[in-house]
PDB file of C-alpha atoms and ligand atoms in Angstrom:
ATOM      1  CA  UNK A   1      86.038-319.720 -50.897  1.00  0.00           C
ATOM      2  CA  UNK A   2      84.121-316.517 -51.560  1.00  0.00           C
ATOM      3  CA  UNK A   3      85.283-312.907 -51.578  1.00  0.00           C
ATOM      4  CA  UNK A   4      81.884-311.880 -50.164  1.00  0.00           C
ATOM      5  CA  UNK A   5      81.743-314.481 -47.419  1.00  0.00           C
ATOM      6  CA  UNK A   6      80.088-313.650 -44.103  1.00  0.00           C
ATOM      7  CA  UNK A   7      82.713-315.753 -42.332  1.00  0.00           C
ATOM      8  CA  UNK A   8      86.390-314.826 -42.426  1.00  0.00           C
ATOM      9  CA  UNK A   9      88.977-317.220 -41.026  1.00  0.00           C
ATOM     10  CA  UNK A  10      92.435-315.978 -40.116  1.00  0.00           C
ATOM     11  CA  UNK A  11      94.624-318.943 -40.818  1.00  0.00           C
ATOM     12  CA  UNK A  12      98.137-320.165 -41.534  1.00  0.00           C
ATOM     13  CA  UNK A  13      98.550-323.201 -43.733  1.00  0.00           C
ATOM     14  CA  UNK A  14     100.570-325.175 -41.204  1.00  0.00           C
ATOM     15  CA  UNK A  15      98.719-324.156 -38.049  1.00  0.00           C
ATOM     16  CA  UNK A  16      97.057-327.232 -36.652  1.00  0.00           C
ATOM     17  CA  UNK A  17      94.554-325.142 -34.679  1.00  0.00           C
ATOM     18  CA  UNK A  18      93.466-323.267 -37.837  1.00  0.00           C
ATOM     19  CA  UNK A  19      93.406-326.568 -39.740  1.00  0.00           C
ATOM     20  CA  UNK A  20      90.773-327.922 -37.294  1.00  0.00           C
ATOM     21  CA  UNK A  21      88.496-324.984 -38.059  1.00  0.00           C
ATOM     22  CA  UNK A  22      89.057-325.274 -41.807  1.00  0.00           C
ATOM     23  CA  UNK A  23      87.827-328.869 -41.640  1.00  0.00           C
ATOM     24  CA  UNK A  24      84.755-327.841 -39.619  1.00  0.00           C
ATOM     25  CA  UNK A  25      83.855-325.081 -42.078  1.00  0.00           C
ATOM     26  CA  UNK A  26      84.170-327.541 -44.955  1.00  0.00           C
ATOM     27  CA  UNK A  27      82.169-330.259 -43.203  1.00  0.00           C
ATOM     28  CA  UNK A  28      79.355-327.819 -42.523  1.00  0.00           C
ATOM     29  CA  UNK A  29      79.545-326.506 -46.093  1.00  0.00           C
ATOM     30  CA  UNK A  30      79.913-322.912 -44.880  1.00  0.00           C
ATOM     31  CA  UNK A  31      81.019-320.282 -47.352  1.00  0.00           C
ATOM     32  CA  UNK A  32      84.049-318.475 -45.958  1.00  0.00           C
ATOM     33  CA  UNK A  33      87.071-316.429 -46.889  1.00  0.00           C
ATOM     34  CA  UNK A  34      90.569-317.161 -45.657  1.00  0.00           C
ATOM     35  CA  UNK A  35      92.942-314.391 -44.604  1.00  0.00           C
ATOM     36  CA  UNK A  36      96.434-315.745 -44.226  1.00  0.00           C
ATOM     37  CA  UNK A  37      98.678-314.753 -41.338  1.00  0.00           C
ATOM     38  CA  UNK A  38     102.290-315.702 -41.841  1.00  0.00           C
ATOM     39  CA  UNK A  39     103.322-316.816 -38.375  1.00  0.00           C
ATOM     40  CA  UNK A  40     107.052-316.967 -39.016  1.00  0.00           C
ATOM     41  CA  UNK A  41     106.915-313.388 -40.284  1.00  0.00           C
ATOM     42  CA  UNK A  42     105.070-312.283 -37.153  1.00  0.00           C
ATOM     43  CA  UNK A  43     101.755-311.446 -38.817  1.00  0.00           C
ATOM     44  CA  UNK A  44      99.958-312.743 -35.724  1.00  0.00           C
ATOM     45  CA  UNK A  45     101.451-309.918 -33.656  1.00  0.00           C
ATOM     46  CA  UNK A  46     100.453-306.839 -35.662  1.00  0.00           C
ATOM     47  CA  UNK A  47      98.232-304.288 -33.862  1.00  0.00           C
ATOM     48  CA  UNK A  48      95.304-304.909 -36.236  1.00  0.00           C
ATOM     49  CA  UNK A  49      95.422-308.654 -35.567  1.00  0.00           C
ATOM     50  CA  UNK A  50      95.903-308.289 -31.809  1.00  0.00           C
ATOM     51  CA  UNK A  51      92.740-306.172 -31.787  1.00  0.00           C
ATOM     52  CA  UNK A  52      90.919-309.260 -33.082  1.00  0.00           C
ATOM     53  CA  UNK A  53      92.826-311.853 -31.099  1.00  0.00           C
ATOM     54  CA  UNK A  54      94.651-310.524 -28.028  1.00  0.00           C
ATOM     55  CA  UNK A  55      96.475-313.851 -27.680  1.00  0.00           C
ATOM     56  CA  UNK A  56      98.232-313.321 -31.013  1.00  0.00           C
ATOM     57  CA  UNK A  57      97.404-316.823 -32.193  1.00  0.00           C
ATOM     58  CA  UNK A  58      95.591-318.245 -35.187  1.00  0.00           C
ATOM     59  CA  UNK A  59      92.818-319.067 -35.803  1.00  0.00           C
ATOM     60  CA  UNK A  60      90.370-316.222 -35.406  1.00  0.00           C
ATOM     61  CA  UNK A  61      86.932-316.333 -36.975  1.00  0.00           C
ATOM     62  CA  UNK A  62      85.177-313.113 -37.884  1.00  0.00           C
ATOM     63  CA  UNK A  63      81.446-313.444 -38.392  1.00  0.00           C
ATOM     64  CA  UNK A  64      79.807-310.503 -40.157  1.00  0.00           C
ATOM     65  CA  UNK A  65      78.212-308.201 -37.611  1.00  0.00           C
ATOM     66  CA  UNK A  66      79.210-310.440 -34.693  1.00  0.00           C
ATOM     67  CA  UNK A  67      82.851-309.610 -34.138  1.00  0.00           C
ATOM     68  CA  UNK A  68      85.800-311.916 -33.707  1.00  0.00           C
ATOM     69  CA  UNK A  69      85.921-315.307 -32.024  1.00  0.00           C
ATOM     70  CA  UNK A  70      89.145-316.950 -30.874  1.00  0.00           C
ATOM     71  CA  UNK A  71      90.214-320.466 -29.841  1.00  0.00           C
ATOM     72  CA  UNK A  72      89.661-323.240 -32.356  1.00  0.00           C
ATOM     73  CA  UNK A  73      87.499-325.436 -30.129  1.00  0.00           C
ATOM     74  CA  UNK A  74      85.259-322.511 -29.174  1.00  0.00           C
ATOM     75  CA  UNK A  75      84.920-321.569 -32.847  1.00  0.00           C
ATOM     76  CA  UNK A  76      84.041-325.147 -33.794  1.00  0.00           C
ATOM     77  CA  UNK A  77      81.546-325.371 -30.926  1.00  0.00           C
ATOM     78  CA  UNK A  78      79.907-322.153 -32.131  1.00  0.00           C
ATOM     79  CA  UNK A  79      79.681-323.399 -35.721  1.00  0.00           C
ATOM     80  CA  UNK A  80      78.322-326.736 -34.503  1.00  0.00           C
ATOM     81  CA  UNK A  81      75.574-325.032 -32.490  1.00  0.00           C
ATOM     82  CA  UNK A  82      74.538-322.755 -35.351  1.00  0.00           C
ATOM     83  CA  UNK A  83      74.809-325.442 -38.018  1.00  0.00           C
ATOM     84  CA  UNK A  84      74.124-328.760 -36.314  1.00  0.00           C
ATOM     85  CA  UNK A  85      74.545-330.957 -39.413  1.00  0.00           C
ATOM     86  CA  UNK A  86      76.670-332.984 -39.492  1.00  0.00           C
ATOM     87  CA  UNK A  87      77.067-332.997 -35.705  1.00  0.00           C
ATOM     88  CA  UNK A  88      80.672-332.853 -34.557  1.00  0.00           C
ATOM     89  CA  UNK A  89      79.916-334.196 -31.081  1.00  0.00           C
ATOM     90  CA  UNK A  90      76.992-336.542 -31.628  1.00  0.00           C
ATOM     91  CA  UNK A  91      75.285-338.785 -29.115  1.00  0.00           C
ATOM     92  CA  UNK A  92      74.267-338.807 -25.460  1.00  0.00           C
ATOM     93  CA  UNK A  93      76.075-336.737 -22.822  1.00  0.00           C
ATOM     94  CA  UNK A  94      78.683-339.344 -21.887  1.00  0.00           C
ATOM     95  CA  UNK A  95      79.673-339.956 -25.499  1.00  0.00           C
ATOM     96  CA  UNK A  96      79.824-336.234 -26.214  1.00  0.00           C
ATOM     97  CA  UNK A  97      82.099-335.855 -23.184  1.00  0.00           C
ATOM     98  CA  UNK A  98      84.369-338.680 -24.379  1.00  0.00           C
ATOM     99  CA  UNK A  99      84.765-337.044 -27.779  1.00  0.00           C
ATOM    100  CA  UNK A 100      85.564-333.733 -26.106  1.00  0.00           C
ATOM    101  CA  UNK A 101      88.074-335.409 -23.781  1.00  0.00           C
ATOM    102  CA  UNK A 102      89.955-336.861 -26.753  1.00  0.00           C
ATOM    103  CA  UNK A 103      89.958-333.473 -28.500  1.00  0.00           C
ATOM    104  CA  UNK A 104      91.171-331.708 -25.351  1.00  0.00           C
ATOM    105  CA  UNK A 105      93.933-334.269 -24.825  1.00  0.00           C
ATOM    106  CA  UNK A 106      95.327-333.010 -28.125  1.00  0.00           C
ATOM    107  CA  UNK A 107      94.344-329.331 -28.030  1.00  0.00           C
ATOM    108  CA  UNK A 108      95.256-328.643 -24.393  1.00  0.00           C
ATOM    109  CA  UNK A 109      97.931-331.170 -23.545  1.00  0.00           C
ATOM    110  CA  UNK A 110      99.856-332.095 -26.701  1.00  0.00           C
ATOM    111  CA  UNK A 111      99.634-329.244 -29.175  1.00  0.00           C
ATOM    112  CA  UNK A 112     100.495-326.187 -27.028  1.00  0.00           C
ATOM    113  CA  UNK A 113     104.100-327.155 -26.444  1.00  0.00           C
ATOM    114  CA  UNK A 114     104.848-327.245 -30.179  1.00  0.00           C
ATOM    115  CA  UNK A 115     103.757-323.651 -30.497  1.00  0.00           C
ATOM    116  CA  UNK A 116     106.195-321.187 -32.048  1.00  0.00           C
ATOM    117  CA  UNK A 117     105.991-318.914 -29.010  1.00  0.00           C
ATOM    118  CA  UNK A 118     106.914-321.781 -26.693  1.00  0.00           C
ATOM    119  CA  UNK A 119     109.778-323.004 -28.885  1.00  0.00           C
ATOM    120  CA  UNK A 120     111.149-319.450 -29.206  1.00  0.00           C
ATOM    121  CA  UNK A 121     110.995-319.030 -25.457  1.00  0.00           C
ATOM    122  CA  UNK A 122     112.916-322.240 -24.872  1.00  0.00           C
ATOM    123  CA  UNK A 123     115.588-321.081 -27.326  1.00  0.00           C
ATOM    124  CA  UNK A 124     115.754-317.725 -25.567  1.00  0.00           C
ATOM    125  CA  UNK A 125     116.262-319.549 -22.273  1.00  0.00           C
ATOM    126  CA  UNK A 126     119.321-321.177 -23.798  1.00  0.00           C
ATOM    127  CA  UNK A 127     118.059-324.673 -24.489  1.00  0.00           C
ATOM    128  CA  UNK A 128     119.801-326.407 -27.388  1.00  0.00           C
ATOM    129  CA  UNK A 129     117.816-327.549 -30.451  1.00  0.00           C
ATOM    130  CA  UNK A 130     118.181-331.300 -29.737  1.00  0.00           C
ATOM    131  CA  UNK A 131     116.944-330.765 -26.204  1.00  0.00           C
ATOM    132  CA  UNK A 132     113.905-328.796 -27.424  1.00  0.00           C
ATOM    133  CA  UNK A 133     113.136-331.311 -30.161  1.00  0.00           C
ATOM    134  CA  UNK A 134     113.502-334.206 -27.739  1.00  0.00           C
ATOM    135  CA  UNK A 135     111.068-332.622 -25.327  1.00  0.00           C
ATOM    136  CA  UNK A 136     108.503-331.927 -28.069  1.00  0.00           C
ATOM    137  CA  UNK A 137     108.816-335.503 -29.301  1.00  0.00           C
ATOM    138  CA  UNK A 138     108.334-336.942 -25.832  1.00  0.00           C
ATOM    139  CA  UNK A 139     105.170-334.874 -25.266  1.00  0.00           C
ATOM    140  CA  UNK A 140     103.777-335.963 -28.644  1.00  0.00           C
ATOM    141  CA  UNK A 141     104.599-339.636 -28.089  1.00  0.00           C
ATOM    142  CA  UNK A 142     103.148-339.818 -24.582  1.00  0.00           C
ATOM    143  CA  UNK A 143     100.088-337.845 -25.624  1.00  0.00           C
ATOM    144  CA  UNK A 144      99.324-339.892 -28.726  1.00  0.00           C
ATOM    145  CA  UNK A 145      99.893-343.136 -26.841  1.00  0.00           C
ATOM    146  CA  UNK A 146      97.160-342.025 -24.439  1.00  0.00           C
ATOM    147  CA  UNK A 147      94.890-341.005 -27.328  1.00  0.00           C
ATOM    148  CA  UNK A 148      95.263-344.472 -28.855  1.00  0.00           C
ATOM    149  CA  UNK A 149      94.089-345.960 -25.575  1.00  0.00           C
ATOM    150  CA  UNK A 150      91.154-343.554 -25.338  1.00  0.00           C
ATOM    151  CA  UNK A 151      89.665-345.043 -28.521  1.00  0.00           C
ATOM    152  CA  UNK A 152      90.936-348.622 -28.175  1.00  0.00           C
ATOM    153  CA  UNK A 153      87.403-349.992 -27.765  1.00  0.00           C
ATOM    154  CA  UNK A 154      85.847-347.881 -30.491  1.00  0.00           C
ATOM    155  CA  UNK A 155      84.994-349.769 -33.673  1.00  0.00           C
ATOM    156  CA  UNK A 156      86.098-347.080 -36.138  1.00  0.00           C
ATOM    157  CA  UNK A 157      86.829-346.336 -38.858  1.00  0.00           C
ATOM    158  CA  UNK A 158      86.890-342.816 -37.399  1.00  0.00           C
ATOM    159  CA  UNK A 159      87.939-342.051 -33.834  1.00  0.00           C
ATOM    160  CA  UNK A 160      84.393-342.381 -32.531  1.00  0.00           C
ATOM    161  CA  UNK A 161      82.488-344.567 -34.940  1.00  0.00           C
ATOM    162  CA  UNK A 162      81.189-344.350 -38.470  1.00  0.00           C
ATOM    163  CA  UNK A 163      81.433-340.572 -38.977  1.00  0.00           C
ATOM    164  CA  UNK A 164      84.126-338.004 -38.240  1.00  0.00           C
ATOM    165  CA  UNK A 165      83.784-335.957 -35.062  1.00  0.00           C
ATOM    166  CA  UNK A 166      85.666-333.200 -33.273  1.00  0.00           C
ATOM    167  CA  UNK A 167      88.170-335.894 -32.284  1.00  0.00           C
ATOM    168  CA  UNK A 168      89.155-336.476 -35.918  1.00  0.00           C
ATOM    169  CA  UNK A 169      89.351-332.720 -36.550  1.00  0.00           C
ATOM    170  CA  UNK A 170      92.006-332.551 -33.835  1.00  0.00           C
ATOM    171  CA  UNK A 171      93.742-335.821 -34.667  1.00  0.00           C
ATOM    172  CA  UNK A 172      94.548-335.231 -38.338  1.00  0.00           C
ATOM    173  CA  UNK A 173      96.528-331.985 -37.827  1.00  0.00           C
ATOM    174  CA  UNK A 174      98.235-333.402 -34.732  1.00  0.00           C
ATOM    175  CA  UNK A 175      99.532-336.426 -36.624  1.00  0.00           C
ATOM    176  CA  UNK A 176     100.946-334.083 -39.269  1.00  0.00           C
ATOM    177  CA  UNK A 177     102.573-332.133 -36.465  1.00  0.00           C
ATOM    178  CA  UNK A 178     103.990-335.365 -35.066  1.00  0.00           C
ATOM    179  CA  UNK A 179     105.667-336.158 -38.382  1.00  0.00           C
ATOM    180  CA  UNK A 180     107.088-332.640 -38.537  1.00  0.00           C
ATOM    181  CA  UNK A 181     108.715-333.356 -35.176  1.00  0.00           C
ATOM    182  CA  UNK A 182     109.986-336.704 -36.524  1.00  0.00           C
ATOM    183  CA  UNK A 183     107.522-338.875 -34.638  1.00  0.00           C
ATOM    184  CA  UNK A 184     106.262-341.483 -37.104  1.00  0.00           C
ATOM    185  CA  UNK A 185     102.776-342.376 -35.850  1.00  0.00           C
ATOM    186  CA  UNK A 186     102.816-346.032 -34.808  1.00  0.00           C
ATOM    187  CA  UNK A 187      99.353-346.188 -33.270  1.00  0.00           C
ATOM    188  CA  UNK A 188      97.082-348.378 -35.431  1.00  0.00           C
ATOM    189  CA  UNK A 189      93.709-346.904 -34.401  1.00  0.00           C
ATOM    190  CA  UNK A 190      94.925-343.321 -34.778  1.00  0.00           C
ATOM    191  CA  UNK A 191      96.493-344.002 -38.159  1.00  0.00           C
ATOM    192  CA  UNK A 192      93.363-345.814 -39.410  1.00  0.00           C
ATOM    193  CA  UNK A 193      91.151-342.912 -38.311  1.00  0.00           C
ATOM    194  CA  UNK A 194      93.484-340.468 -40.022  1.00  0.00           C
ATOM    195  CA  UNK A 195      93.358-342.467 -43.259  1.00  0.00           C
ATOM    196  CA  UNK A 196      89.546-342.572 -43.193  1.00  0.00           C
ATOM    197  CA  UNK A 197      89.322-338.841 -42.485  1.00  0.00           C
ATOM    198  CA  UNK A 198      91.844-337.760 -45.082  1.00  0.00           C
ATOM    199  CA  UNK A 199      89.859-339.597 -47.764  1.00  0.00           C
ATOM    200  CA  UNK A 200      86.938-337.188 -47.209  1.00  0.00           C
ATOM    201  CA  UNK A 201      86.743-334.040 -49.371  1.00  0.00           C
ATOM    202  CA  UNK A 202      86.188-331.757 -46.346  1.00  0.00           C
ATOM    203  CA  UNK A 203      89.460-332.941 -44.818  1.00  0.00           C
ATOM    204  CA  UNK A 204      91.348-332.990 -48.121  1.00  0.00           C
ATOM    205  CA  UNK A 205      90.416-329.377 -48.927  1.00  0.00           C
ATOM    206  CA  UNK A 206      91.579-328.232 -45.477  1.00  0.00           C
ATOM    207  CA  UNK A 207      95.055-329.726 -45.796  1.00  0.00           C
ATOM    208  CA  UNK A 208      98.060-327.377 -45.705  1.00  0.00           C
ATOM    209  CA  UNK A 209      99.062-328.140 -49.297  1.00  0.00           C
ATOM    210  CA  UNK A 210      95.648-326.935 -50.490  1.00  0.00           C
ATOM    211  CA  UNK A 211      95.945-323.544 -48.749  1.00  0.00           C
ATOM    212  CA  UNK A 212      96.732-320.278 -50.554  1.00  0.00           C
ATOM    213  CA  UNK A 213      99.783-319.629 -48.363  1.00  0.00           C
ATOM    214  CA  UNK A 214     101.246-323.152 -48.618  1.00  0.00           C
ATOM    215  CA  UNK A 215     105.030-323.285 -48.752  1.00  0.00           C
ATOM    216  CA  UNK A 216     106.863-326.472 -49.593  1.00  0.00           C
ATOM    217  CA  UNK A 217     109.129-327.236 -46.629  1.00  0.00           C
TER     218      UNK A 217
HETATM  219  N1  GSH B   1      94.437-323.127 -28.145  1.00  0.00           N
HETATM  220  C1  GSH B   1      94.562-322.335 -29.340  1.00  0.00           C
HETATM  221  C2  GSH B   1      95.925-322.543 -29.935  1.00  0.00           C
HETATM  222  C3  GSH B   1      96.221-321.604 -31.058  1.00  0.00           C
HETATM  223  C4  GSH B   1      97.670-321.705 -31.470  1.00  0.00           C
HETATM  224  O1  GSH B   1      98.509-322.208 -30.714  1.00  0.00           O
HETATM  225  N2  GSH B   1      97.977-321.246 -32.663  1.00  0.00           N
HETATM  226  C5  GSH B   1      99.350-321.284 -33.131  1.00  0.00           C
HETATM  227  C6  GSH B   1      99.454-321.986 -34.467  1.00  0.00           C
HETATM  228  S1  GSH B   1      98.876-323.650 -34.376  1.00  0.00           S
HETATM  229  C7  GSH B   1      99.862-319.866 -33.315  1.00  0.00           C
HETATM  230  O2  GSH B   1      99.134-319.001 -33.753  1.00  0.00           O
HETATM  231  N3  GSH B   1     101.134-319.617 -32.969  1.00  0.00           N
HETATM  232  C8  GSH B   1     101.733-318.338 -33.161  1.00  0.00           C
HETATM  233  C9  GSH B   1     102.863-318.096 -32.230  1.00  0.00           C
HETATM  234  O3  GSH B   1     103.204-318.973 -31.448  1.00  0.00           O
HETATM  235  O4  GSH B   1     103.404-316.987 -32.300  1.00  0.00           O
HETATM  236  C10 GSH B   1      93.473-322.752 -30.328  1.00  0.00           C
HETATM  237  O5  GSH B   1      93.066-323.911 -30.282  1.00  0.00           O
HETATM  238  O6  GSH B   1      93.025-321.911 -31.131  1.00  0.00           O
END
């Protein structure tokens, strides 16, 4: 991770959306610098950061001379177009769409409700912790059950075949999130894909415990 890098990623060690982008940067072998934003200290809501990312979420990618880009899947898509090897959504149109559907099932339908902003809002509305946790768990369980079915006919070892794709970039952080919410992943295909992915250096280097801002729980 270079001090002179043309790519700057605003990240938080535990953010699953930032984690996806960290994996993509590593897979593509792109030199980059990480700026950490401590979410529980509100560093995503400072005026300087909101000027980069009006949503006040990580990740944001700054590319020298090109401004800031938000939303992890848009960032990954951009990196994949500029640096096509290894392809993160390989294959013909239907296969590419299936990989994207799996990724979106996680990024749009499972992950958002474990967001700090959402959990804070539920607390502010007076919901008790067990109620909030139970809801998060139910969303994760239903969502991952569906993900398991989406790849039931895929041979593996990764979600979509012999190499990791965007689907694996979304799956690995989401399974970590599941465990944080006390859902022990019981889906054999998902767990096998996670094991295969985590054995790769690009995934290992992107893990929360390898980040400069890592905090033991
Ligand atoms: N859809 C967005 C989600 C980004 C997101 O939810 N980021 C979380 C961390 S994983 C965040 O910054 N939360 C801060 C907050 O809720 O205040 C993406 O994929 O980039």
